[in-house]
Amino acid sequence: MGKIFITGIGPGSREHMSIRACEVIENSDIIVGYTTYIKILEKSFKLKDVFVSGMRKETDRCREALNLALSGKTVALVSSGDSGIYGMAGLMLQIVEENGSDIEVEVIPGITSSSASAALLGAPIMHDYASISLSDLLTEHDLINRRIEAAASADFVICIYNPKSRTRVAGLAEARDIILKHRSGSTPVGIVKDAMRDGESAVITDLDNMLNHEIDMTTTIIVGNSETFVSRGKMITPRGYGL
Amino acid sequence: MGKIFITGIGPGSREHMSIRACEVIENSDIIVGYTTYIKILEKSFKLKDVFVSGMRKETDRCREALNLALSGKTVALVSSGDSGIYGMAGLMLQIVEENGSDIEVEVIPGITSSSASAALLGAPIMHDYASISLSDLLTEHDLINRRIEAAASADFVICIYNPKSRTRVAGLAEARDIILKHRSGSTPVGIVKDAMRDGESAVITDLDNMLNHEIDMTTTIIVGNSETFVSRGKMITPRGYGL
């Protein structure tokens, strides 16, 4: 019987992948993934075989990965960042479960976008933080706003994934309005696009001005807590060492 | 002039470090870190030179790293997990700032404990989550509880770092009581100790029973949200794909 590795590939470039993830990519019979990520991997690896599909085809990819593994193949199902954070690990395990299969599955962690983005900005998430996706494809809009409210009220650093898409633009402005009820307009905000891969950009701004910057689906936004400050181009959330 | 790399080493074993972090560890003139992490690194790397110090000596380590870099050395300041999440990145940048130095500093992200722990448990953090440290050395006790309350009330998955120490035991029971106001006692809880390094253990239990398990400073606890379930030994938070 084959095996399924659910593998986070980190931000994208090989240098920020773990050694274990590289080994799995190199040694698997077939890599299953979303078009964009397979293209990124092909820049760094000679892939033996691939099964590629587009956006919103997550369920199909997982079923294909299972079928391939059941036919005896070693399969790497890849997602960007960490496969366990807004990635494919949950869905893949659910599909194995639904099938009643006892195929072996191993989850390999990766560097998620909040870590990669934070490293580019300085040290904005040194303290308690909340990670919230604004995508309302799979989550009720009200629940998203309730989470933004809770995180803002308890002074969490807030990492926002999927802030905007071509068809979904209002959510981010709403989220910002909610945060502004609890935090000053001068609260630092980091906006990072394509962290640690081609086209990377990182900007530090504040709540008042954040909507004036380019933001899309591959942007991660980090909103500081009440103590976050900016110094010489670095966004820093102190942890109370009392310097 | 030298340079400071602030480097997350991930859970500990070389295979879950990024290629970039490995290169930096191998090529730096000196590695600065907490005793335990230097010992872990020495199992996988031949370190050229080290500066080691104990717990609560974080400020000293950063000052030493700066002095070494100012004297021309390439320095790697290491923390476990991701140096940008409860690690050394913030303090190091603050000390460079305080010194008024223009020494070059680069933050290299790593795999944080919630990612490594989640991978061992299955897929518990597929959805919005809050990361909260229960250490009250650097944070007011009331603020910690306020964050637990906010995260529990808005149905975040909750990742708890530093749940307990030899002298601090009450905080975890308090946190659990707060979560139980919002979630059922049968909510799945994952308890992971020393994820992906020697002595690793991972247990899946629930809110009612979590305090019956061994928990200490190097344990990470992941409390599921209202939809998290356990199936054949895996803890899974679904993301609404509607299978």
XYZ file of C-alpha atoms in Angstrom, chain B:
243
model
C 31.196 44.782 10.431
C 29.510 41.541 11.413
C 25.890 40.544 11.098
C 23.250 39.044 13.352
C 20.960 36.273 12.146
C 18.020 35.700 14.482
C 17.198 32.122 13.696
C 14.316 29.875 14.661
C 15.514 26.276 14.812
C 12.019 24.764 14.701
C 11.042 21.947 17.037
C 14.652 20.803 17.410
C 15.608 18.025 15.027
C 17.563 19.023 11.958
C 14.990 17.555 9.589
C 12.367 20.113 10.602
C 14.722 23.095 10.246
C 14.650 25.123 7.057
C 17.547 24.829 4.641
C 18.301 28.508 5.248
C 18.428 28.043 9.026
C 20.823 25.100 8.596
C 23.107 27.177 6.358
C 23.162 30.009 8.864
C 23.975 27.662 11.767
C 26.756 26.027 9.753
C 28.302 29.258 8.483
C 28.090 31.607 11.461
C 31.244 32.319 13.474
C 29.391 31.847 16.734
C 26.011 30.580 17.913
C 24.392 32.375 20.853
C 21.587 30.619 22.705
C 19.934 29.115 25.729
C 21.728 26.031 27.078
C 19.025 23.515 26.115
C 18.832 24.641 22.484
C 22.586 24.693 22.001
C 22.689 21.105 23.282
C 19.972 20.119 20.809
C 21.877 21.786 17.934
C 25.119 20.063 18.894
C 23.476 16.710 18.153
C 23.083 17.661 14.468
C 25.754 20.282 13.750
C 29.443 20.831 14.341
C 29.256 24.341 15.798
C 32.340 26.549 15.338
C 31.908 28.449 18.617
C 29.102 29.009 21.117
C 27.975 31.488 23.762
C 25.575 29.755 26.114
C 23.521 31.088 29.002
C 20.609 29.955 31.146
C 16.963 30.791 31.579
C 15.947 34.440 32.124
C 19.302 35.591 30.678
C 17.679 36.645 27.402
C 18.824 40.260 27.648
C 22.428 39.226 28.336
C 22.424 36.914 25.339
C 21.189 39.657 23.032
C 23.782 42.142 24.313
C 26.502 39.544 23.806
C 25.244 38.835 20.278
C 25.408 42.553 19.495
C 28.919 42.918 20.918
C 30.161 39.936 18.951
C 28.653 41.304 15.735
C 30.134 44.750 16.393
C 33.539 43.088 16.749
C 33.121 41.703 13.231
C 31.639 38.263 13.805
C 28.736 36.663 11.989
C 26.438 35.674 14.830
C 23.436 33.329 14.896
C 21.138 34.013 17.831
C 18.922 30.950 18.094
C 15.547 30.247 19.665
C 13.419 27.148 19.450
C 10.443 27.154 17.109
C 10.054 30.448 15.275
C 12.251 33.243 16.620
C 9.403 35.658 15.837
C 6.808 33.911 18.042
C 7.596 34.148 21.767
C 11.252 33.997 20.656
C 14.253 36.337 20.629
C 13.573 38.492 17.551
C 11.833 41.360 19.331
C 14.280 41.704 22.199
C 17.282 41.512 19.865
C 15.875 44.250 17.606
C 15.115 46.402 20.670
C 18.678 46.046 21.930
C 20.150 46.943 18.544
C 17.836 49.950 18.585
C 18.777 50.984 22.146
C 22.435 50.805 21.165
C 21.832 53.026 18.129
C 23.752 50.536 16.051
C 23.278 50.082 12.328
C 24.427 46.477 12.430
C 22.651 44.306 9.871
C 20.021 41.981 11.356
C 18.091 39.279 9.509
C 15.235 37.265 10.977
C 14.957 33.683 9.690
C 11.572 32.092 10.359
C 11.122 28.578 11.695
C 8.376 26.075 12.403
C 6.640 27.127 15.614
C 5.437 24.644 18.197
C 1.764 24.994 17.329
C 2.524 23.833 13.752
C 4.699 20.932 14.887
C 2.211 19.896 17.581
C -0.752 20.158 15.222
C 0.990 17.906 12.681
C 1.402 15.208 15.347
C -2.234 15.471 16.469
C -3.788 15.453 12.976
C -5.274 18.746 11.791
C -6.589 20.634 14.821
C -5.828 24.205 13.646
C -7.300 24.257 10.167
C -9.346 27.281 11.133
C -8.946 30.606 12.956
C -6.916 30.236 16.125
C -5.507 32.211 19.014
C -2.059 31.623 20.443
C -1.731 32.472 24.139
C 1.211 32.018 26.514
C 0.256 31.374 30.137
C 3.634 32.596 31.395
C 2.959 35.507 33.745
C 6.611 36.490 34.075
C 6.208 39.113 31.351
C 2.428 39.515 31.111
C -0.238 40.533 33.646
C -2.276 37.613 34.881
C -5.556 39.470 34.214
C -4.647 40.148 30.593
C -3.900 36.449 30.033
C -7.324 35.494 31.368
C -8.996 38.217 29.334
C -7.411 36.761 26.213
C -8.498 33.221 27.096
C -12.044 34.521 27.607
C -12.076 36.396 24.284
C -10.671 33.442 22.348
C -13.089 30.976 23.959
C -16.116 33.194 23.411
C -15.427 33.673 19.677
C -14.859 29.949 19.073
C -11.177 30.174 18.166
C -9.044 27.058 18.298
C -6.709 27.931 21.199
C -2.985 27.100 21.236
C -1.543 27.410 24.733
C 2.211 27.901 25.113
C 4.051 27.634 28.454
C 1.013 26.161 30.230
C 2.754 25.462 33.522
C 6.082 25.742 35.297
C 7.408 24.331 38.551
C 6.214 27.410 40.456
C 3.166 28.322 38.363
C 0.407 25.754 38.309
C -2.915 27.573 38.932
C -3.102 29.450 35.617
C -3.879 26.409 33.512
C -6.795 25.299 35.708
C -8.156 28.865 35.591
C -7.814 28.973 31.797
C -9.664 25.663 31.523
C -12.489 26.947 33.762
C -12.863 30.016 31.542
C -12.967 27.921 28.358
C -15.560 25.586 29.925
C -17.951 28.536 30.270
C -18.095 28.590 26.450
C -17.365 25.026 25.342
C -18.497 21.536 26.236
C -16.350 19.339 28.487
C -16.051 16.871 25.614
C -14.230 19.433 23.391
C -11.079 17.699 22.102
C -7.756 18.821 23.574
C -4.329 17.830 22.259
C -1.387 17.781 24.654
C 2.023 17.614 23.017
C 5.354 17.505 24.805
C 8.690 17.954 23.031
C 7.132 17.833 19.573
C 9.510 16.353 17.003
C 12.437 15.953 19.337
C 13.683 13.390 21.867
C 11.034 12.417 24.374
C 8.114 13.441 22.149
C 4.632 12.545 23.342
C 1.208 13.464 21.983
C -2.096 12.707 23.704
C -5.633 13.542 22.635
C -8.064 14.054 25.492
C -10.845 16.560 26.250
C -11.500 19.606 28.412
C -12.988 17.493 31.213
C -9.913 15.284 31.470
C -7.002 17.433 30.332
C -5.659 18.166 33.818
C -5.131 14.449 34.470
C -2.231 14.417 32.008
C 1.387 15.377 32.518
C 1.858 19.014 31.489
C 4.925 21.207 31.940
C 6.817 24.164 30.459
C 7.710 22.406 27.198
C 4.144 21.211 26.582
C 1.919 22.835 23.958
C -1.831 22.422 24.376
C -4.312 22.778 21.517
C -7.970 23.188 22.488
C -10.398 22.516 19.647
C -13.244 24.809 18.616
C -16.909 23.802 18.771
C -16.599 21.731 15.568
C -13.388 19.860 16.323
C -13.761 16.089 16.486
C -11.571 13.052 17.025
C -11.606 10.192 14.584
C -9.342 7.149 14.743
C -6.712 8.893 16.807
C -6.636 12.140 14.807
C -7.884 15.500 16.068
C -9.561 17.352 13.188
C -11.081 20.837 12.951
C -13.154 20.873 9.751
C -13.187 23.927 7.542
C -16.668 23.663 6.082
C -15.925 21.905 2.809
C -19.248 20.089 3.284
C -18.239 16.520 2.539
